[in-house]
Amino acid sequence: MRASQLLIPTLRETPAEAEVISHKLLLRAGYIRRSAAGVYTYLPLAQRVLSKIKRIVREEMDRQGGQEILMPIMQPAELWQESGRWDVYGPELFRLKDRHGRDFALGPTHEEIITALVKSELSSYKQLPLLLYQIQNKYRDERRPRFGLLRGREFIMKDLYSFDADEAGLDITYRKMYDAYVRIFQRCGLRFRPVEADSGAIGGSDTHEFMVLAESGEALVVFCQNENCSYAANVEKAQSSELPKPVAELLPLEEAHTPGQKTIAQISKYLGLPESGLIKTLFYETESEVVAALVRGDHDVNEIKLQRVIDCARLELASEAIVTKLTGAPLGFAGPIGLKNVLVIADYEVSVMVNAVTGANKADYHYKNVCPGRDFKAGKIADIRFVKAGEPCPVCGGVLAEAKGIEVGQVFKLGDKYSKSLEATFQDENGKTRHYVMGCYGIGVSRTMAAAIEQHNDLNGITWPAAIAPFHLVIVPVNVKDQALMDISEVLYRSFLESGVEVVLDDRPERPGVKFKDADLVGYPLRLTVGKKFLEEGLLELRERRSGKTHFLKEEEILSFIKDFIKSGMAL
Amino acid sequence: MRASQLLIPTLRETPAEAEVISHKLLLRAGYIRRSAAGVYTYLPLAQRVLSKIKRIVREEMDRQGGQEILMPIMQPAELWQESGRWDVYGPELFRLKDRHGRDFALGPTHEEIITALVKSELSSYKQLPLLLYQIQNKYRDERRPRFGLLRGREFIMKDLYSFDADEAGLDITYRKMYDAYVRIFQRCGLRFRPVEADSGAIGGSDTHEFMVLAESGEALVVFCQNENCSYAANVEKAQSSELPKPVAELLPLEEAHTPGQKTIAQISKYLGLPESGLIKTLFYETESEVVAALVRGDHDVNEIKLQRVIDCARLELASEAIVTKLTGAPLGFAGPIGLKNVLVIADYEVSVMVNAVTGANKADYHYKNVCPGRDFKAGKIADIRFVKAGEPCPVCGGVLAEAKGIEVGQVFKLGDKYSKSLEATFQDENGKTRHYVMGCYGIGVSRTMAAAIEQHNDLNGITWPAAIAPFHLVIVPVNVKDQALMDISEVLYRSFLESGVEVVLDDRPERPGVKFKDADLVGYPLRLTVGKKFLEEGLLELRERRSGKTHFLKEEEILSFIKDFIKSGMAL
């Protein structure tokens, strides 16, 4: 394509609306434009990147036996009512009525449609496993759409649904998809980690999230630094391991006057003890009770783990009024000793503490030398805290590290949740009627594009991995009025096109500086400058966008260099 | 792919819901399933056909300089309010509100979005012409969705929008798109005609519809049989030519008693005159008046032409009460003579009649020897009738023929309708601010699939053009338990796959009859039967689906035969 004809509306200023780097660069480099909050138009460059990501996704889905289909975006409410999700999905589900007043949803996901389809079209174990996928728009009415393509309301997803005869079959399919995802993100040229995740409210059992590692990521993951260990988990899911047990003589319980000392930091300082010597007491309300959660002073309560331990639907911090009523003391002086009518849940690490400090349930007083077991009894002892970098790996005992990531994919064992609610069954080899065992596997296609930018950018713009860059190369003649430069540029342009190189000829009557800036901003992996050096010495300057490496090459050397470069960028 | 793993749920019975052949076959052959009225899931075979049509469309759009983008399906109401279409679009526009109560439409078309985009991103004539297109779902809440994919509520379209500096530029772009459409439907292997059409209420000037010819088509087109003339038009648009003028002595007006003779056929018979000797008088109501339309007894009023002549927004046949009141006679005896307070519009052919018959505006009486001009004066004389097969071509005078068609594409000169309402302007070479001159160009992608089936089917199923068939070939081993047959089938299957042939191996443990029936129904262009003849004589049976031609070939001859067959099917 010729730049003069391509719609690449680059901007000199960063639009005020953009908070994260991918959003800023997608706007500035002319990839997307906003139509409404969380709703975007993908301009030609973005469309090219998306089509490359889609192609990689399709190839890897097909390789694993996936069959591509296309399901409706407009889904009849009846199916959602049958699965029970119409009422529970809440305001994130876009709903509309047709001219006859019938209710529809704009699909945020397609479990209902696909389960109903397979229910009516399949009947025998012989047709299993069945893997069906699609790539298309999804809808989610986010309360606060933001970060550009990272949290939109209309976005592009690949979703595959698997149907197996039993759990063993699902295990195999799940592994296939896991492997396909690894290949996909590798082929896209991204640094990523598959991490164990919590299956949350959707039900189901195993699930992994695929995280593109980037400092700007909203998600925190921990992973084992041991090269031979593959343990990695979403921090919400990451299991804690036993820490070294404190060994000390049990001292007698003692009341300490701590006037105005309410926070862990204050008390630690005031009593001259490390924060790890304190016990934090937090009260939570569920739909049916109030509980007290105890973690070490230097640890944080992981509410997802706590919710699983309690097995409740709702969990939130109790109000000050409730805490005061239960403890008889102002906030900051609560502790487990003497608490009544409250289930006390202690983290494992709390249960092995000796001579700890807790609130005394009395204004301006704490207890010292608290020994769990001796001075109070927890109703439950469980893993209810966040794991932190530096702790031991729960698998190999190595040292855990932390990283920030952007979730771009998730694989999920659904089990029989939907096949049961929608009564989708088949006959097994013994003629017995059974429910399908399902899995679902999503990739955020538009989000992957944004995540790639979060990971690959510098001060001047985007530094695309070659495999998903919109073009491979831009040719920049430094002066479009110089016929000799334009002639050789045209010759090169045509020969590259014929060789399958995706090339842009920047034929705009702009100064070289403007063109170089745009080339860096857009992120062409290679830039070929056609200038004086060619006229004088017959050399062309080929610059690698990401490394900044510059090569001076003769005309006849260029094509093979470019091809090698592209090939190495496409390598799995 | 192996048939045992492919989701091709063929049906023995035709579902009762299907009225037209493409709908029946798409359901029976396992291509689509209904989710709601006018809303379908495309199963793997349909997805493959669609992706082939999309690829052809993309290649031809790109060839003409089109740039692919992707606009939102969810469109903010503000833009539609600005263009004025929010209020006038009516119940066919799907509307919804987001969680904050803001209004959105599900795009039936994208003029507003694209015009707003170009308005904000472009400013100079230098960037023109600009051709932007997308392929994605469109939404239209049809009052009565039917005919499967031919009239759905969620369907796939390609829509391109062009922006030119002036009418001359638009003419060039329009011609490019016209040519691209010709190539697209040729490459799809369809018999079609581009026809002149009426631009209707959308405004704009020139427009052509691309009609796939099929007996089941809802649209009627006329075209010139002269091989050197390309005239063809939608029957609603087709211009009438002068017919031979009757030559006769003008006889004196005479009243005839015609008791109970009300219809053209009755009067013609009763008076012993041809229908072409009668004048039909029809009354129409518009938003502001009642008019009388006169056409020859053997002609029909073309309401679209009539509406243009009157220049009214609403046009419908007047009620019996109004006709009775205006004429003073019961229905069936109306005529133009003595009519008061009514604009009389006569078709050209009526204006040249002599000694004709009309109603006498009196029960049971007609006038004979009516001579327009002498006995009554029409307020307007114009072309207000439908043209019929056998009439002269308005361009070359040749003979017109009629055909039925399915509209699969339309090219349309929009002019400045949207650029004016949305104030989208650019600077021309003289620095003057001007409105873009726009065009829009649509192809119904899912509809093209259905239209291809309407044109290409027989009693046994679909007879796809090779270029858009879901696969090229099916291999049918007649007995999957015969290891020798399966071995050679596998060898062929793998060698075809490696050569890029899109092949299905029907490895299902079914009787050959079932497999043959399914192969015909699905419409694989070629079927390779691996049976006894191979074991005995080393010959394989290759059958062409459409022609039924059968070839007995040796193993080593097959691949080149298949490749030639595919190639000829792909030829433009």
PDB file of N, CA and C in Angstrom, chain B residues 282-355:
ATOM      1  N   LEU B 282     -57.462   3.824 -11.801  1.00  0.00           N
ATOM      2  CA  LEU B 282     -57.219   3.463 -10.389  1.00  0.00           C
ATOM      3  C   LEU B 282     -57.034   4.731  -9.567  1.00  0.00           C
ATOM      4  N   PHE B 283     -57.645   4.750  -8.359  1.00  0.00           N
ATOM      5  CA  PHE B 283     -57.537   5.921  -7.490  1.00  0.00           C
ATOM      6  C   PHE B 283     -56.537   5.657  -6.366  1.00  0.00           C
ATOM      7  N   TYR B 284     -55.670   6.613  -6.122  1.00  0.00           N
ATOM      8  CA  TYR B 284     -54.673   6.499  -5.051  1.00  0.00           C
ATOM      9  C   TYR B 284     -54.798   7.675  -4.106  1.00  0.00           C
ATOM     10  N   GLU B 285     -54.555   7.384  -2.835  1.00  0.00           N
ATOM     11  CA  GLU B 285     -54.481   8.453  -1.837  1.00  0.00           C
ATOM     12  C   GLU B 285     -53.014   8.749  -1.529  1.00  0.00           C
ATOM     13  N   THR B 286     -52.664  10.019  -1.454  1.00  0.00           N
ATOM     14  CA  THR B 286     -51.342  10.400  -0.961  1.00  0.00           C
ATOM     15  C   THR B 286     -51.553  11.141   0.357  1.00  0.00           C
ATOM     16  N   GLU B 287     -50.483  11.669   0.911  1.00  0.00           N
ATOM     17  CA  GLU B 287     -50.636  12.385   2.171  1.00  0.00           C
ATOM     18  C   GLU B 287     -51.462  13.663   2.007  1.00  0.00           C
ATOM     19  N   SER B 288     -51.647  14.108   0.742  1.00  0.00           N
ATOM     20  CA  SER B 288     -52.329  15.398   0.588  1.00  0.00           C
ATOM     21  C   SER B 288     -53.492  15.406  -0.405  1.00  0.00           C
ATOM     22  N   GLU B 289     -53.649  14.363  -1.212  1.00  0.00           N
ATOM     23  CA  GLU B 289     -54.712  14.407  -2.224  1.00  0.00           C
ATOM     24  C   GLU B 289     -55.092  13.000  -2.677  1.00  0.00           C
ATOM     25  N   VAL B 290     -56.113  12.969  -3.562  1.00  0.00           N
ATOM     26  CA  VAL B 290     -56.447  11.717  -4.237  1.00  0.00           C
ATOM     27  C   VAL B 290     -56.165  11.926  -5.718  1.00  0.00           C
ATOM     28  N   VAL B 291     -55.522  10.929  -6.354  1.00  0.00           N
ATOM     29  CA  VAL B 291     -55.232  11.031  -7.776  1.00  0.00           C
ATOM     30  C   VAL B 291     -55.834   9.822  -8.499  1.00  0.00           C
ATOM     31  N   ALA B 292     -56.055  10.009  -9.808  1.00  0.00           N
ATOM     32  CA  ALA B 292     -56.517   8.889 -10.631  1.00  0.00           C
ATOM     33  C   ALA B 292     -55.403   8.536 -11.599  1.00  0.00           C
ATOM     34  N   ALA B 293     -55.037   7.265 -11.652  1.00  0.00           N
ATOM     35  CA  ALA B 293     -53.980   6.802 -12.550  1.00  0.00           C
ATOM     36  C   ALA B 293     -54.622   5.985 -13.660  1.00  0.00           C
ATOM     37  N   LEU B 294     -54.273   6.315 -14.907  1.00  0.00           N
ATOM     38  CA  LEU B 294     -54.850   5.606 -16.055  1.00  0.00           C
ATOM     39  C   LEU B 294     -53.768   4.803 -16.776  1.00  0.00           C
ATOM     40  N   VAL B 295     -54.013   3.505 -16.931  1.00  0.00           N
ATOM     41  CA  VAL B 295     -53.118   2.690 -17.759  1.00  0.00           C
ATOM     42  C   VAL B 295     -53.987   1.852 -18.697  1.00  0.00           C
ATOM     43  N   ARG B 296     -53.371   1.360 -19.730  1.00  0.00           N
ATOM     44  CA  ARG B 296     -54.098   0.521 -20.687  1.00  0.00           C
ATOM     45  C   ARG B 296     -54.581  -0.731 -19.963  1.00  0.00           C
ATOM     46  N   GLY B 297     -55.676  -1.304 -20.447  1.00  0.00           N
ATOM     47  CA  GLY B 297     -56.275  -2.462 -19.778  1.00  0.00           C
ATOM     48  C   GLY B 297     -55.340  -3.639 -19.601  1.00  0.00           C
ATOM     49  N   ASP B 298     -54.370  -3.784 -20.494  1.00  0.00           N
ATOM     50  CA  ASP B 298     -53.448  -4.917 -20.391  1.00  0.00           C
ATOM     51  C   ASP B 298     -52.157  -4.535 -19.656  1.00  0.00           C
ATOM     52  N   HIS B 299     -52.126  -3.343 -19.106  1.00  0.00           N
ATOM     53  CA  HIS B 299     -50.934  -2.894 -18.369  1.00  0.00           C
ATOM     54  C   HIS B 299     -51.225  -2.777 -16.884  1.00  0.00           C
ATOM     55  N   ASP B 300     -50.135  -2.714 -16.081  1.00  0.00           N
ATOM     56  CA  ASP B 300     -50.302  -2.540 -14.641  1.00  0.00           C
ATOM     57  C   ASP B 300     -49.617  -1.271 -14.168  1.00  0.00           C
ATOM     58  N   VAL B 301     -50.226  -0.627 -13.183  1.00  0.00           N
ATOM     59  CA  VAL B 301     -49.632   0.588 -12.622  1.00  0.00           C
ATOM     60  C   VAL B 301     -48.372   0.229 -11.837  1.00  0.00           C
ATOM     61  N   ASN B 302     -47.289   0.913 -12.094  1.00  0.00           N
ATOM     62  CA  ASN B 302     -46.054   0.776 -11.325  1.00  0.00           C
ATOM     63  C   ASN B 302     -46.067   1.891 -10.281  1.00  0.00           C
ATOM     64  N   GLU B 303     -46.347   1.494  -9.044  1.00  0.00           N
ATOM     65  CA  GLU B 303     -46.577   2.504  -8.009  1.00  0.00           C
ATOM     66  C   GLU B 303     -45.317   3.300  -7.686  1.00  0.00           C
ATOM     67  N   ILE B 304     -44.154   2.669  -7.892  1.00  0.00           N
ATOM     68  CA  ILE B 304     -42.905   3.396  -7.635  1.00  0.00           C
ATOM     69  C   ILE B 304     -42.734   4.530  -8.645  1.00  0.00           C
ATOM     70  N   LYS B 305     -43.027   4.228  -9.899  1.00  0.00           N
ATOM     71  CA  LYS B 305     -42.960   5.293 -10.913  1.00  0.00           C
ATOM     72  C   LYS B 305     -44.016   6.358 -10.607  1.00  0.00           C
ATOM     73  N   LEU B 306     -45.214   5.918 -10.267  1.00  0.00           N
ATOM     74  CA  LEU B 306     -46.310   6.854  -9.997  1.00  0.00           C
ATOM     75  C   LEU B 306     -45.937   7.793  -8.842  1.00  0.00           C
ATOM     76  N   GLN B 307     -45.341   7.188  -7.808  1.00  0.00           N
ATOM     77  CA  GLN B 307     -44.961   7.987  -6.634  1.00  0.00           C
ATOM     78  C   GLN B 307     -43.948   9.066  -7.011  1.00  0.00           C
ATOM     79  N   ARG B 308     -43.008   8.708  -7.890  1.00  0.00           N
ATOM     80  CA  ARG B 308     -42.009   9.683  -8.334  1.00  0.00           C
ATOM     81  C   ARG B 308     -42.678  10.814  -9.124  1.00  0.00           C
ATOM     82  N   VAL B 309     -43.667  10.443  -9.949  1.00  0.00           N
ATOM     83  CA  VAL B 309     -44.345  11.455 -10.773  1.00  0.00           C
ATOM     84  C   VAL B 309     -45.097  12.434  -9.867  1.00  0.00           C
ATOM     85  N   ILE B 310     -45.772  11.889  -8.860  1.00  0.00           N
ATOM     86  CA  ILE B 310     -46.552  12.749  -7.954  1.00  0.00           C
ATOM     87  C   ILE B 310     -45.637  13.453  -6.952  1.00  0.00           C
ATOM     88  N   ASP B 311     -44.478  12.804  -6.666  1.00  0.00           N
ATOM     89  CA  ASP B 311     -43.551  13.323  -5.659  1.00  0.00           C
ATOM     90  C   ASP B 311     -44.213  13.368  -4.277  1.00  0.00           C
ATOM     91  N   CYS B 312     -44.736  12.218  -3.873  1.00  0.00           N
ATOM     92  CA  CYS B 312     -45.405  12.145  -2.569  1.00  0.00           C
ATOM     93  C   CYS B 312     -44.657  11.172  -1.665  1.00  0.00           C
ATOM     94  N   ALA B 313     -44.892  11.263  -0.355  1.00  0.00           N
ATOM     95  CA  ALA B 313     -44.213  10.383   0.594  1.00  0.00           C
ATOM     96  C   ALA B 313     -44.988   9.085   0.785  1.00  0.00           C
ATOM     97  N   ARG B 314     -46.309   9.180   0.688  1.00  0.00           N
ATOM     98  CA  ARG B 314     -47.161   8.018   0.945  1.00  0.00           C
ATOM     99  C   ARG B 314     -48.042   7.819  -0.269  1.00  0.00           C
ATOM    100  N   LEU B 315     -48.265   6.561  -0.660  1.00  0.00           N
ATOM    101  CA  LEU B 315     -49.147   6.285  -1.794  1.00  0.00           C
ATOM    102  C   LEU B 315     -49.847   4.972  -1.541  1.00  0.00           C
ATOM    103  N   GLU B 316     -51.173   5.005  -1.469  1.00  0.00           N
ATOM    104  CA  GLU B 316     -51.871   3.723  -1.385  1.00  0.00           C
ATOM    105  C   GLU B 316     -53.220   3.802  -2.088  1.00  0.00           C
ATOM    106  N   LEU B 317     -53.705   2.621  -2.498  1.00  0.00           N
ATOM    107  CA  LEU B 317     -54.991   2.579  -3.204  1.00  0.00           C
ATOM    108  C   LEU B 317     -56.070   3.219  -2.331  1.00  0.00           C
ATOM    109  N   ALA B 318     -56.921   4.020  -2.953  1.00  0.00           N
ATOM    110  CA  ALA B 318     -57.980   4.682  -2.202  1.00  0.00           C
ATOM    111  C   ALA B 318     -59.047   3.659  -1.798  1.00  0.00           C
ATOM    112  N   SER B 319     -59.751   3.967  -0.724  1.00  0.00           N
ATOM    113  CA  SER B 319     -60.795   3.062  -0.228  1.00  0.00           C
ATOM    114  C   SER B 319     -61.998   3.103  -1.165  1.00  0.00           C
ATOM    115  N   GLU B 320     -62.838   2.083  -1.069  1.00  0.00           N
ATOM    116  CA  GLU B 320     -64.050   1.997  -1.884  1.00  0.00           C
ATOM    117  C   GLU B 320     -64.921   3.227  -1.633  1.00  0.00           C
ATOM    118  N   ALA B 321     -64.988   3.652  -0.365  1.00  0.00           N
ATOM    119  CA  ALA B 321     -65.842   4.794  -0.014  1.00  0.00           C
ATOM    120  C   ALA B 321     -65.406   6.040  -0.774  1.00  0.00           C
ATOM    121  N   ILE B 322     -64.111   6.260  -0.841  1.00  0.00           N
ATOM    122  CA  ILE B 322     -63.604   7.443  -1.538  1.00  0.00           C
ATOM    123  C   ILE B 322     -63.906   7.366  -3.023  1.00  0.00           C
ATOM    124  N   VAL B 323     -63.692   6.191  -3.625  1.00  0.00           N
ATOM    125  CA  VAL B 323     -63.930   6.033  -5.059  1.00  0.00           C
ATOM    126  C   VAL B 323     -65.413   6.284  -5.371  1.00  0.00           C
ATOM    127  N   THR B 324     -66.276   5.702  -4.562  1.00  0.00           N
ATOM    128  CA  THR B 324     -67.717   5.857  -4.774  1.00  0.00           C
ATOM    129  C   THR B 324     -68.120   7.322  -4.673  1.00  0.00           C
ATOM    130  N   LYS B 325     -67.545   7.974  -3.680  1.00  0.00           N
ATOM    131  CA  LYS B 325     -67.883   9.382  -3.472  1.00  0.00           C
ATOM    132  C   LYS B 325     -67.434  10.254  -4.660  1.00  0.00           C
ATOM    133  N   LEU B 326     -66.214   9.975  -5.148  1.00  0.00           N
ATOM    134  CA  LEU B 326     -65.655  10.798  -6.227  1.00  0.00           C
ATOM    135  C   LEU B 326     -66.344  10.548  -7.564  1.00  0.00           C
ATOM    136  N   THR B 327     -66.693   9.267  -7.814  1.00  0.00           N
ATOM    137  CA  THR B 327     -67.226   8.930  -9.140  1.00  0.00           C
ATOM    138  C   THR B 327     -68.749   8.887  -9.148  1.00  0.00           C
ATOM    139  N   GLY B 328     -69.368   8.748  -7.974  1.00  0.00           N
ATOM    140  CA  GLY B 328     -70.813   8.608  -7.914  1.00  0.00           C
ATOM    141  C   GLY B 328     -71.290   7.252  -8.401  1.00  0.00           C
ATOM    142  N   ALA B 329     -70.342   6.320  -8.545  1.00  0.00           N
ATOM    143  CA  ALA B 329     -70.714   4.997  -9.038  1.00  0.00           C
ATOM    144  C   ALA B 329     -70.036   3.909  -8.204  1.00  0.00           C
ATOM    145  N   PRO B 330     -70.574   2.696  -8.231  1.00  0.00           N
ATOM    146  CA  PRO B 330     -69.879   1.616  -7.502  1.00  0.00           C
ATOM    147  C   PRO B 330     -68.551   1.285  -8.176  1.00  0.00           C
ATOM    148  N   LEU B 331     -67.692   0.570  -7.470  1.00  0.00           N
ATOM    149  CA  LEU B 331     -66.388   0.144  -8.007  1.00  0.00           C
ATOM    150  C   LEU B 331     -66.597  -0.594  -9.316  1.00  0.00           C
ATOM    151  N   GLY B 332     -65.710  -0.344 -10.278  1.00  0.00           N
ATOM    152  CA  GLY B 332     -65.788  -1.081 -11.532  1.00  0.00           C
ATOM    153  C   GLY B 332     -66.339  -0.232 -12.669  1.00  0.00           C
ATOM    154  N   PHE B 333     -66.851   0.954 -12.326  1.00  0.00           N
ATOM    155  CA  PHE B 333     -67.431   1.782 -13.383  1.00  0.00           C
ATOM    156  C   PHE B 333     -66.805   3.178 -13.418  1.00  0.00           C
ATOM    157  N   ALA B 334     -65.588   3.288 -12.873  1.00  0.00           N
ATOM    158  CA  ALA B 334     -64.919   4.590 -12.828  1.00  0.00           C
ATOM    159  C   ALA B 334     -64.241   4.908 -14.157  1.00  0.00           C
ATOM    160  N   GLY B 335     -64.140   6.166 -14.469  1.00  0.00           N
ATOM    161  CA  GLY B 335     -63.456   6.603 -15.683  1.00  0.00           C
ATOM    162  C   GLY B 335     -63.087   8.060 -15.556  1.00  0.00           C
ATOM    163  N   PRO B 336     -62.257   8.567 -16.458  1.00  0.00           N
ATOM    164  CA  PRO B 336     -61.753   9.938 -16.317  1.00  0.00           C
ATOM    165  C   PRO B 336     -62.727  11.024 -16.787  1.00  0.00           C
ATOM    166  N   ILE B 337     -63.724  10.653 -17.558  1.00  0.00           N
ATOM    167  CA  ILE B 337     -64.580  11.686 -18.147  1.00  0.00           C
ATOM    168  C   ILE B 337     -65.510  12.285 -17.097  1.00  0.00           C
ATOM    169  N   GLY B 338     -65.418  13.587 -16.916  1.00  0.00           N
ATOM    170  CA  GLY B 338     -66.281  14.273 -15.962  1.00  0.00           C
ATOM    171  C   GLY B 338     -65.792  14.234 -14.530  1.00  0.00           C
ATOM    172  N   LEU B 339     -64.629  13.632 -14.313  1.00  0.00           N
ATOM    173  CA  LEU B 339     -64.070  13.588 -12.942  1.00  0.00           C
ATOM    174  C   LEU B 339     -63.705  14.987 -12.493  1.00  0.00           C
ATOM    175  N   LYS B 340     -64.064  15.330 -11.240  1.00  0.00           N
ATOM    176  CA  LYS B 340     -63.714  16.660 -10.741  1.00  0.00           C
ATOM    177  C   LYS B 340     -62.858  16.575  -9.482  1.00  0.00           C
ATOM    178  N   ASN B 341     -62.055  17.587  -9.257  1.00  0.00           N
ATOM    179  CA  ASN B 341     -61.239  17.678  -8.035  1.00  0.00           C
ATOM    180  C   ASN B 341     -60.248  16.522  -7.879  1.00  0.00           C
ATOM    181  N   VAL B 342     -59.869  15.921  -8.983  1.00  0.00           N
ATOM    182  CA  VAL B 342     -58.907  14.813  -8.915  1.00  0.00           C
ATOM    183  C   VAL B 342     -57.864  15.025 -10.009  1.00  0.00           C
ATOM    184  N   LEU B 343     -56.592  14.942  -9.628  1.00  0.00           N
ATOM    185  CA  LEU B 343     -55.531  14.994 -10.630  1.00  0.00           C
ATOM    186  C   LEU B 343     -55.550  13.673 -11.395  1.00  0.00           C
ATOM    187  N   VAL B 344     -55.671  13.746 -12.726  1.00  0.00           N
ATOM    188  CA  VAL B 344     -55.657  12.534 -13.543  1.00  0.00           C
ATOM    189  C   VAL B 344     -54.278  12.388 -14.177  1.00  0.00           C
ATOM    190  N   ILE B 345     -53.649  11.248 -13.932  1.00  0.00           N
ATOM    191  CA  ILE B 345     -52.325  10.995 -14.502  1.00  0.00           C
ATOM    192  C   ILE B 345     -52.451   9.825 -15.468  1.00  0.00           C
ATOM    193  N   ALA B 346     -52.168  10.086 -16.751  1.00  0.00           N
ATOM    194  CA  ALA B 346     -52.310   9.042 -17.762  1.00  0.00           C
ATOM    195  C   ALA B 346     -50.950   8.521 -18.181  1.00  0.00           C
ATOM    196  N   ASP B 347     -50.866   7.222 -18.336  1.00  0.00           N
ATOM    197  CA  ASP B 347     -49.645   6.634 -18.884  1.00  0.00           C
ATOM    198  C   ASP B 347     -49.501   7.066 -20.343  1.00  0.00           C
ATOM    199  N   TYR B 348     -48.264   7.134 -20.852  1.00  0.00           N
ATOM    200  CA  TYR B 348     -48.028   7.511 -22.241  1.00  0.00           C
ATOM    201  C   TYR B 348     -48.927   6.728 -23.198  1.00  0.00           C
ATOM    202  N   GLU B 349     -48.993   5.428 -22.965  1.00  0.00           N
ATOM    203  CA  GLU B 349     -49.731   4.581 -23.898  1.00  0.00           C
ATOM    204  C   GLU B 349     -51.221   4.903 -23.896  1.00  0.00           C
ATOM    205  N   VAL B 350     -51.728   5.390 -22.764  1.00  0.00           N
ATOM    206  CA  VAL B 350     -53.134   5.788 -22.697  1.00  0.00           C
ATOM    207  C   VAL B 350     -53.346   7.045 -23.546  1.00  0.00           C
ATOM    208  N   SER B 351     -52.351   7.944 -23.493  1.00  0.00           N
ATOM    209  CA  SER B 351     -52.526   9.242 -24.155  1.00  0.00           C
ATOM    210  C   SER B 351     -52.648   9.121 -25.675  1.00  0.00           C
ATOM    211  N   VAL B 352     -52.198   7.994 -26.228  1.00  0.00           N
ATOM    212  CA  VAL B 352     -52.258   7.845 -27.697  1.00  0.00           C
ATOM    213  C   VAL B 352     -53.387   6.899 -28.146  1.00  0.00           C
ATOM    214  N   MET B 353     -54.222   6.467 -27.196  1.00  0.00           N
ATOM    215  CA  MET B 353     -55.299   5.533 -27.567  1.00  0.00           C
ATOM    216  C   MET B 353     -56.406   6.271 -28.343  1.00  0.00           C
ATOM    217  N   VAL B 354     -57.117   5.520 -29.175  1.00  0.00           N
ATOM    218  CA  VAL B 354     -58.312   6.073 -29.850  1.00  0.00           C
ATOM    219  C   VAL B 354     -59.456   5.081 -29.672  1.00  0.00           C
ATOM    220  N   ASN B 355     -60.648   5.606 -29.557  1.00  0.00           N
ATOM    221  CA  ASN B 355     -61.856   4.772 -29.461  1.00  0.00           C
ATOM    222  C   ASN B 355     -61.747   3.736 -28.337  1.00  0.00           C
TER     223      ASN B 355
END
